[in-house]
DNA sequence: AATGAAATGTTATCCTGTAACACACTTGGA
DNA sequence: TCCAAGTGTGTTACAGGATAACATTTCATT
């Protein structure tokens, strides 16, 4: 089952499918737009997709280091810059971290829900919400370039266990 | 004229009034809730309010240093922590900076518009938007603790000058 | 004064992100 | 084939943001 955008991933979902789907999506998008999904970029995207939790740049760096690459920060940040620029990942400002985008290539006005306990992040694209934001901006005569909507709290699974550990 | 929440501050507005109003509001809020608005906390709040642009923690630190205090980072961060905890300032995640809250003590589900060019930030409290977010959270069975809504772009004044320098 | 809690000082260190410059690889044309 | 020009990567060094851990002071209350 693919990552169902708009719901928290089920406990035992086939996550390999998430990764495969994300990589295939990236390949397709790059092919269509004449972009170069180089080895590093591909590998960084793959690492980010290893879970639904946002990854820090230095986490990615460490994982790459464990594979012989030993890249330096700029290398990783450049790959992230590319992935961000083409909508393949989202940056989570409130955590200084990056998460794979569930719907690449469809414009990116996402709101992202992040669990305080398990860190799983899920994105939602809500036209109504986006229109409301745009309308508020219009009232202020403000020209939107980019928006950040991040909601922190407890995912359903963790809310259930709220009183445990 | 006080800081009109919900609009960009006019070019020649009486900003001293903004500062006075913010400080008085903080004093009142602290008095009501039995909180201690110590010298540092008060001074940090005052420095943050010196403009409508979000200030970085280290900017504040430098300004304090120029006054003889020479505090260290934790001192400033603690003051900020206090001000955040009681809704006197907002943290702008997308900029690692802090801005004074225009309506302290009224719950804080603000969306904040920030100009890319002049950095002025304006907050808006939109019940409709907040309800929409809450509704999306409910659909996901997600329990909201905190939300971050930051919109970057051009304020009316800067949009007008878009083609100049 | 004595006590305990809250606030501040101090030091050292992490974590995040970028500037600047060198090198390599691709691509297209002379 | 050789030569740009453009893009991507390697490397070094550093800037900027935030916190851990512990010592000390301040404050309200007894
Ligand atoms: Zn998955
Ligand atoms: Zn969770
Ligand atoms: Zn003002
Ligand atoms: Zn502006």
Short mmCIF file of C-alpha atoms (C1' of nucleotides) and ligand atoms in Angstrom, two decimals:
data_model
loop_
_atom_site.label_atom_id
_atom_site.label_comp_id
_atom_site.label_asym_id
_atom_site.label_seq_id
_atom_site.Cartn_x
_atom_site.Cartn_y
_atom_site.Cartn_z
CA UNK A 1 0.00 0.00 0.00
CA UNK A 2 1.36 3.40 -0.90
CA UNK A 3 1.75 6.19 1.60
CA UNK A 4 -1.83 7.36 1.89
CA UNK A 5 -1.49 11.10 1.92
CA UNK A 6 -3.98 12.39 4.39
CA UNK A 7 -3.68 9.73 7.04
CA UNK A 8 -1.10 8.47 9.47
CA UNK A 9 0.70 5.42 8.14
CA UNK A 10 -0.65 2.22 9.61
CA UNK A 11 1.55 0.34 12.03
CA UNK A 12 2.42 -2.55 9.76
CA UNK A 13 2.12 -0.89 6.38
CA UNK A 14 4.39 -1.95 3.53
CA UNK A 15 6.93 0.76 3.86
CA UNK A 16 9.16 -0.59 1.14
CA UNK A 17 6.34 0.33 -1.16
CA UNK A 18 6.45 3.91 0.16
CA UNK A 19 10.13 4.14 -0.66
CA UNK A 20 9.80 2.54 -4.09
CA UNK A 21 6.89 4.77 -4.96
CA UNK A 22 8.72 7.89 -3.86
CA UNK A 23 11.82 7.03 -5.85
CA UNK A 24 9.86 6.14 -8.93
CA UNK A 25 7.92 9.38 -8.63
CA UNK A 26 11.17 11.31 -8.39
CA UNK A 27 12.60 9.56 -11.41
CA UNK A 28 9.52 10.26 -13.43
CA UNK A 29 9.42 13.91 -12.40
CA UNK A 30 13.09 14.42 -13.20
CA UNK A 31 12.74 12.70 -16.54
CA UNK A 32 9.77 14.86 -17.45
CA UNK A 33 11.45 18.08 -16.45
CA UNK A 34 14.95 17.33 -17.68
CA UNK A 35 16.44 17.35 -14.18
CA UNK A 36 19.39 15.26 -13.09
CA UNK A 37 18.58 12.89 -10.27
CA UNK A 38 22.25 12.21 -9.52
CA UNK A 39 23.48 9.42 -7.28
CA UNK A 40 23.76 11.62 -4.21
CA UNK A 41 20.40 13.27 -4.70
CA UNK A 42 18.77 9.94 -5.19
CA UNK A 43 20.48 8.46 -2.16
CA UNK A 44 19.54 11.41 0.06
CA UNK A 45 15.93 11.14 -1.04
CA UNK A 46 16.02 7.43 -0.34
CA UNK A 47 17.46 8.00 3.12
CA UNK A 48 14.84 10.62 3.91
CA UNK A 49 12.18 8.15 2.90
CA UNK A 50 13.49 5.45 5.20
CA UNK A 51 10.82 6.54 7.63
CA UNK A 52 7.94 8.95 7.88
CA UNK A 53 9.87 10.94 10.45
CA UNK A 54 11.64 14.13 9.37
CA UNK A 55 15.41 13.66 9.16
CA UNK A 56 17.98 16.23 10.14
CA UNK A 57 20.67 17.07 7.60
CA UNK A 58 23.35 15.72 9.90
CA UNK A 59 21.47 12.50 10.44
CA UNK A 60 21.53 11.98 6.70
CA UNK A 61 25.19 12.89 6.72
CA UNK A 62 25.94 10.20 9.29
CA UNK A 63 24.04 7.58 7.38
CA UNK A 64 25.97 8.42 4.23
CA UNK A 65 29.20 8.30 6.22
CA UNK A 66 28.35 4.77 7.28
CA UNK A 67 28.40 3.78 3.62
CA UNK A 68 31.88 4.95 2.72
CA UNK A 69 30.82 8.22 1.11
CA UNK A 70 31.97 10.53 3.94
CA UNK A 71 30.46 13.63 2.38
CA UNK A 72 30.63 17.02 4.03
CA UNK A 73 27.68 19.18 5.04
CA UNK A 74 27.51 21.25 1.85
CA UNK A 75 27.10 18.11 -0.21
CA UNK A 76 24.05 17.07 1.74
CA UNK A 77 22.62 20.56 1.85
CA UNK A 78 22.97 20.87 -1.90
CA UNK A 79 21.11 17.65 -2.45
CA UNK A 80 18.41 18.86 -0.06
CA UNK A 81 18.27 22.17 -1.87
CA UNK A 82 17.63 20.36 -5.12
CA UNK A 83 14.98 18.12 -3.61
CA UNK A 84 13.27 21.09 -1.99
CA UNK A 85 13.39 23.18 -5.15
CA UNK A 86 11.58 20.50 -7.09
CA UNK A 87 9.07 19.62 -4.46
CA UNK A 88 10.41 16.18 -3.63
CA UNK A 89 10.84 16.91 0.07
CA UNK A 90 9.48 19.40 2.57
CA UNK A 91 11.48 21.29 5.10
CA UNK A 92 10.01 21.27 8.61
CA UNK A 93 11.05 24.66 9.96
CA UNK A 94 9.94 23.96 13.48
CA UNK A 95 12.35 21.00 13.65
CA UNK A 96 15.16 21.85 11.28
CA UNK A 97 14.44 18.65 9.43
CA UNK A 98 13.29 17.27 6.12
CA UNK A 99 10.58 14.83 5.15
CA UNK A 100 9.62 13.23 1.86
CA UNK A 101 6.77 14.84 -0.03
CA UNK A 102 3.83 12.53 -0.56
CA UNK A 103 2.63 14.23 -3.71
CA UNK A 104 5.57 15.59 -5.62
CA UNK A 105 4.99 17.70 -8.66
CA UNK A 106 1.58 19.02 -7.70
CA UNK A 107 2.38 22.40 -6.24
CA UNK A 108 3.15 22.54 -2.56
CA UNK A 109 0.94 24.36 -0.20
CA UNK A 110 0.90 21.56 2.34
CA UNK A 111 0.06 21.59 5.99
CA UNK A 112 2.05 19.08 7.95
CA UNK A 113 1.09 17.33 11.17
CA UNK A 114 3.97 16.12 13.30
CA UNK A 115 3.73 13.88 16.32
CA UNK A 116 5.63 15.09 19.38
CA UNK A 117 6.11 11.57 20.61
CA UNK A 118 6.92 9.35 17.62
CA UNK A 119 7.85 12.20 15.25
CA UNK A 120 5.85 10.80 12.37
CA UNK A 121 4.81 13.52 9.95
CA UNK A 122 1.86 13.51 7.60
CA UNK A 123 1.03 16.12 5.04
CA UNK A 124 -2.34 17.32 3.89
CA UNK A 125 -3.22 19.54 0.96
CA UNK A 126 -6.39 21.40 1.85
CA UNK A 127 -7.62 23.78 -0.80
CA UNK A 128 -10.06 25.41 1.58
CA UNK A 129 -7.30 26.20 4.04
CA UNK A 130 -5.02 27.49 1.32
CA UNK A 131 -7.76 29.68 -0.08
CA UNK A 132 -8.39 31.08 3.35
CA UNK A 133 -4.73 31.94 3.76
CA UNK A 134 -4.65 33.52 0.34
CA UNK A 135 -7.73 35.53 1.19
CA UNK A 136 -6.20 36.82 4.42
CA UNK A 137 -3.11 37.75 2.46
CA UNK A 138 -5.24 39.61 -0.07
CA UNK A 139 -6.93 41.55 2.71
CA UNK A 140 -3.49 42.65 3.89
CA UNK A 141 -2.38 43.27 0.30
CA UNK A 142 0.37 40.79 0.96
CA UNK A 143 1.94 38.84 -1.91
CA UNK A 144 2.54 35.25 -0.86
CA UNK A 145 5.75 33.56 -1.93
CA UNK A 146 5.78 30.61 0.39
CA UNK A 147 3.82 29.27 3.32
CA UNK A 148 4.64 27.13 6.30
CA UNK A 149 1.85 25.35 8.13
CA UNK A 150 3.11 22.94 10.75
CA UNK A 151 0.93 21.42 13.43
CA UNK A 152 2.56 19.71 16.39
CA UNK A 153 0.76 17.35 18.74
CA UNK A 154 -0.02 13.68 19.14
CA UNK A 155 -0.78 11.26 16.34
CA UNK A 156 -3.70 8.86 16.88
CA UNK A 157 -1.46 5.98 17.89
CA UNK A 158 0.48 8.01 20.41
CA UNK A 159 -2.58 9.78 21.76
CA UNK A 160 -3.90 6.34 22.65
CA UNK A 161 -0.79 5.59 24.67
CA UNK A 162 -0.75 9.06 26.20
CA UNK A 163 -0.76 7.76 29.77
CA UNK A 164 1.88 5.11 29.33
CA UNK A 165 5.64 5.65 29.03
CA UNK B 1 -1.80 54.80 17.31
CA UNK B 2 -1.27 51.33 18.69
CA UNK B 3 0.01 48.43 16.62
CA UNK B 4 -3.09 47.58 14.67
CA UNK B 5 -3.13 43.81 14.71
CA UNK B 6 -4.28 42.75 11.31
CA UNK B 7 -2.54 45.33 9.17
CA UNK B 8 0.97 46.31 8.27
CA UNK B 9 2.21 49.20 10.37
CA UNK B 10 1.98 52.51 8.53
CA UNK B 11 5.24 54.12 7.51
CA UNK B 12 5.19 56.96 9.98
CA UNK B 13 3.18 55.38 12.78
CA UNK B 14 3.93 56.28 16.38
CA UNK B 15 6.08 53.34 17.22
CA UNK B 16 6.87 54.51 20.71
CA UNK B 17 3.22 53.90 21.38
CA UNK B 18 3.62 50.31 20.16
CA UNK B 19 6.45 49.77 22.61
CA UNK B 20 4.69 51.43 25.52
CA UNK B 21 1.53 49.50 24.85
CA UNK B 22 3.39 46.19 24.64
CA UNK B 23 5.25 46.81 27.88
CA UNK B 24 2.15 47.92 29.70
CA UNK B 25 0.31 44.88 28.43
CA UNK B 26 3.10 42.65 29.69
CA UNK B 27 3.10 44.30 33.07
CA UNK B 28 -0.61 43.92 33.39
CA UNK B 29 -0.53 40.28 32.31
CA UNK B 30 2.27 39.46 34.72
CA UNK B 31 0.55 41.26 37.58
CA UNK B 32 -2.69 39.39 36.93
CA UNK B 33 -1.02 36.01 36.75
CA UNK B 34 1.54 36.51 39.49
CA UNK B 35 4.48 36.27 37.11
CA UNK B 36 7.76 38.07 37.55
CA UNK B 37 8.61 40.45 34.76
CA UNK B 38 12.22 40.78 35.84
CA UNK B 39 14.61 43.39 34.53
CA UNK B 40 16.10 41.11 31.89
CA UNK B 41 12.77 39.80 30.70
CA UNK B 42 11.40 43.27 30.48
CA UNK B 43 14.45 44.54 28.67
CA UNK B 44 14.42 41.66 26.18
CA UNK B 45 10.76 42.28 25.47
CA UNK B 46 11.50 45.95 25.00
CA UNK B 47 14.34 45.20 22.60
CA UNK B 48 12.18 42.82 20.61
CA UNK B 49 9.59 45.53 20.30
CA UNK B 50 12.04 48.07 18.98
CA UNK B 51 10.75 47.20 15.57
CA UNK B 52 8.13 45.04 13.91
CA UNK B 53 10.87 42.85 12.50
CA UNK B 54 11.64 39.53 14.19
CA UNK B 55 14.89 39.66 16.16
CA UNK B 56 17.39 36.84 16.43
CA UNK B 57 18.48 35.80 19.92
CA UNK B 58 22.03 36.84 19.18
CA UNK B 59 20.92 40.25 17.93
CA UNK B 60 19.27 40.78 21.28
CA UNK B 61 22.40 39.54 22.95
CA UNK B 62 24.51 42.12 21.14
CA UNK B 63 22.18 44.94 22.00
CA UNK B 64 22.31 43.95 25.65
CA UNK B 65 26.09 43.74 25.45
CA UNK B 66 26.15 47.32 24.23
CA UNK B 67 24.55 48.35 27.49
CA UNK B 68 27.05 46.88 29.89
CA UNK B 69 25.09 43.74 30.72
CA UNK B 70 27.23 41.28 28.70
CA UNK B 71 24.90 38.36 29.25
CA UNK B 72 25.53 34.93 27.75
CA UNK B 73 23.24 33.04 25.39
CA UNK B 74 21.38 31.04 28.05
CA UNK B 75 20.34 34.24 29.78
CA UNK B 76 18.68 35.55 26.66
CA UNK B 77 17.17 32.21 25.77
CA UNK B 78 15.68 31.92 29.24
CA UNK B 79 14.07 35.31 28.94
CA UNK B 80 12.73 34.33 25.54
CA UNK B 81 11.46 31.07 26.95
CA UNK B 82 9.52 32.99 29.59
CA UNK B 83 8.11 35.45 27.08
CA UNK B 84 7.11 32.62 24.77
CA UNK B 85 5.54 30.58 27.53
CA UNK B 86 3.27 33.43 28.48
CA UNK B 87 2.39 34.50 25.00
CA UNK B 88 4.26 37.78 25.01
CA UNK B 89 6.30 36.96 21.94
CA UNK B 90 6.08 34.58 19.02
CA UNK B 91 8.88 32.49 17.65
CA UNK B 92 9.24 32.59 13.87
CA UNK B 93 10.50 29.11 13.07
CA UNK B 94 11.24 29.85 9.48
CA UNK B 95 13.69 32.57 10.54
CA UNK B 96 14.99 31.52 13.93
CA UNK B 97 13.75 34.78 15.32
CA UNK B 98 11.27 36.30 17.73
CA UNK B 99 8.66 38.99 17.37
CA UNK B 100 6.41 40.71 19.88
CA UNK B 101 2.86 39.40 20.16
CA UNK B 102 0.24 41.98 19.31
CA UNK B 103 -2.45 40.46 21.48
CA UNK B 104 -0.89 38.86 24.51
CA UNK B 105 -3.02 36.87 26.86
CA UNK B 106 -5.68 35.84 24.39
CA UNK B 107 -4.57 32.37 23.38
CA UNK B 108 -2.20 32.15 20.48
CA UNK B 109 -3.16 30.50 17.29
CA UNK B 110 -1.76 33.24 15.12
CA UNK B 111 -0.78 33.22 11.51
CA UNK B 112 2.12 35.50 10.79
CA UNK B 113 2.93 37.27 7.55
CA UNK B 114 6.58 38.19 7.06
CA UNK B 115 7.99 40.39 4.34
CA UNK B 116 10.99 38.95 2.50
CA UNK B 117 12.29 42.42 1.73
CA UNK B 118 11.80 44.59 4.83
CA UNK B 119 11.25 41.71 7.29
CA UNK B 120 8.26 43.33 8.92
CA UNK B 121 5.96 40.73 10.49
CA UNK B 122 2.26 41.05 11.16
CA UNK B 123 0.10 38.58 12.97
CA UNK B 124 -3.50 37.72 12.36
CA UNK B 125 -5.85 35.65 14.46
CA UNK B 126 -8.38 34.07 12.15
CA UNK B 127 -10.94 31.87 13.84
CA UNK B 128 -12.09 30.42 10.55
CA UNK B 129 -8.58 29.35 9.66
CA UNK B 130 -7.97 27.91 13.09
CA UNK B 131 -11.23 25.99 13.00
CA UNK B 132 -10.28 24.59 9.63
CA UNK B 133 -6.95 23.40 10.98
CA UNK B 134 -8.64 21.91 14.00
CA UNK B 135 -11.11 20.15 11.77
CA UNK B 136 -8.37 18.65 9.63
CA UNK B 137 -6.65 17.51 12.79
CA UNK B 138 -9.86 15.90 13.98
CA UNK B 139 -10.22 14.05 10.71
CA UNK B 140 -6.75 12.63 11.26
CA UNK B 141 -7.52 11.99 14.94
CA UNK B 142 -4.59 14.20 15.70
CA UNK B 143 -4.38 16.10 19.01
CA UNK B 144 -3.05 19.60 18.44
CA UNK B 145 -0.59 21.03 20.93
CA UNK B 146 0.80 23.91 18.95
CA UNK B 147 0.59 25.33 15.48
CA UNK B 148 2.91 27.30 13.28
CA UNK B 149 1.49 29.28 10.38
CA UNK B 150 4.02 31.51 8.71
CA UNK B 151 3.52 33.17 5.36
CA UNK B 152 6.49 34.68 3.57
CA UNK B 153 6.23 37.15 0.72
CA UNK B 154 6.04 40.87 0.10
CA UNK B 155 4.23 43.39 2.27
CA UNK B 156 2.15 46.02 0.49
CA UNK B 157 4.84 48.69 0.74
CA UNK B 158 7.56 46.43 -0.63
CA UNK B 159 5.36 44.93 -3.31
CA UNK B 160 4.90 48.47 -4.60
CA UNK B 161 8.65 48.92 -4.92
CA UNK B 162 9.12 45.45 -6.35
CA UNK B 163 10.87 46.73 -9.47
CA UNK B 164 13.24 49.12 -7.77
CA UNK B 165 16.40 48.26 -5.83
"C1'" DA C 1 18.37 35.02 60.04
"C1'" DA C 2 16.97 30.47 57.80
"C1'" DT C 3 14.94 28.04 54.09
"C1'" DG C 4 13.59 26.60 49.61
"C1'" DA C 5 12.25 28.02 45.05
"C1'" DA C 6 13.01 30.74 41.18
"C1'" DA C 7 16.13 33.36 38.41
"C1'" DT C 8 20.60 34.37 36.72
"C1'" DG C 9 25.67 33.64 35.77
"C1'" DT C 10 29.33 30.73 33.56
"C1'" DT C 11 31.53 27.55 30.78
"C1'" DA C 12 31.65 24.64 27.37
"C1'" DT C 13 29.67 22.33 23.72
"C1'" DC C 14 26.27 20.85 20.24
"C1'" DC C 15 23.60 21.33 16.21
"C1'" DT C 16 22.44 23.72 11.91
"C1'" DG C 17 23.76 25.96 7.84
"C1'" DT C 18 26.85 28.55 4.48
"C1'" DA C 19 30.90 31.09 2.12
"C1'" DA C 20 34.56 30.50 -0.79
"C1'" DC C 21 37.23 28.23 -3.72
"C1'" DA C 22 39.02 23.99 -6.27
"C1'" DC C 23 38.01 20.19 -9.14
"C1'" DA C 24 35.37 17.21 -12.33
"C1'" DC C 25 31.96 16.06 -15.59
"C1'" DT C 26 28.78 17.04 -19.08
"C1'" DT C 27 27.27 19.34 -23.33
"C1'" DG C 28 27.54 21.70 -27.43
"C1'" DG C 29 30.03 24.05 -30.78
"C1'" DA C 30 34.59 25.67 -33.28
"C1'" DT D 1 39.63 16.96 -31.25
"C1'" DC D 2 39.82 20.74 -28.50
"C1'" DC D 3 37.70 24.33 -26.17
"C1'" DA D 4 34.32 26.99 -23.70
"C1'" DA D 5 30.40 27.35 -20.42
"C1'" DG D 6 27.47 25.36 -17.23
"C1'" DT D 7 26.43 22.28 -13.72
"C1'" DG D 8 27.50 19.29 -10.04
"C1'" DT D 9 30.76 17.82 -6.32
"C1'" DG D 10 34.81 17.98 -2.92
"C1'" DT D 11 37.07 20.52 0.86
"C1'" DT D 12 38.05 23.71 4.27
"C1'" DA D 13 36.78 26.70 7.37
"C1'" DC D 14 33.52 29.24 9.71
"C1'" DA D 15 29.09 31.65 11.12
"C1'" DG D 16 24.88 31.32 13.62
"C1'" DG D 17 21.47 29.16 16.72
"C1'" DA D 18 20.53 26.64 20.92
"C1'" DT D 19 21.31 23.92 25.13
"C1'" DA D 20 23.55 20.94 29.06
"C1'" DA D 21 25.44 21.16 33.43
"C1'" DC D 22 26.71 23.31 37.32
"C1'" DA D 23 27.65 27.50 40.40
"C1'" DT D 24 25.68 31.50 42.39
"C1'" DT D 25 22.46 34.94 43.48
"C1'" DT D 26 17.90 36.84 44.49
"C1'" DC D 27 13.39 36.71 46.49
"C1'" DA D 28 9.41 35.62 49.25
"C1'" DT D 29 8.22 33.30 53.29
"C1'" DT D 30 8.94 31.45 57.70
ZN1 LIG E 1 5.67 4.13 4.74
ZN1 LIG E 2 3.02 9.48 17.24
ZN1 LIG E 3 5.08 50.08 15.74
ZN1 LIG E 4 8.17 44.80 3.27
#
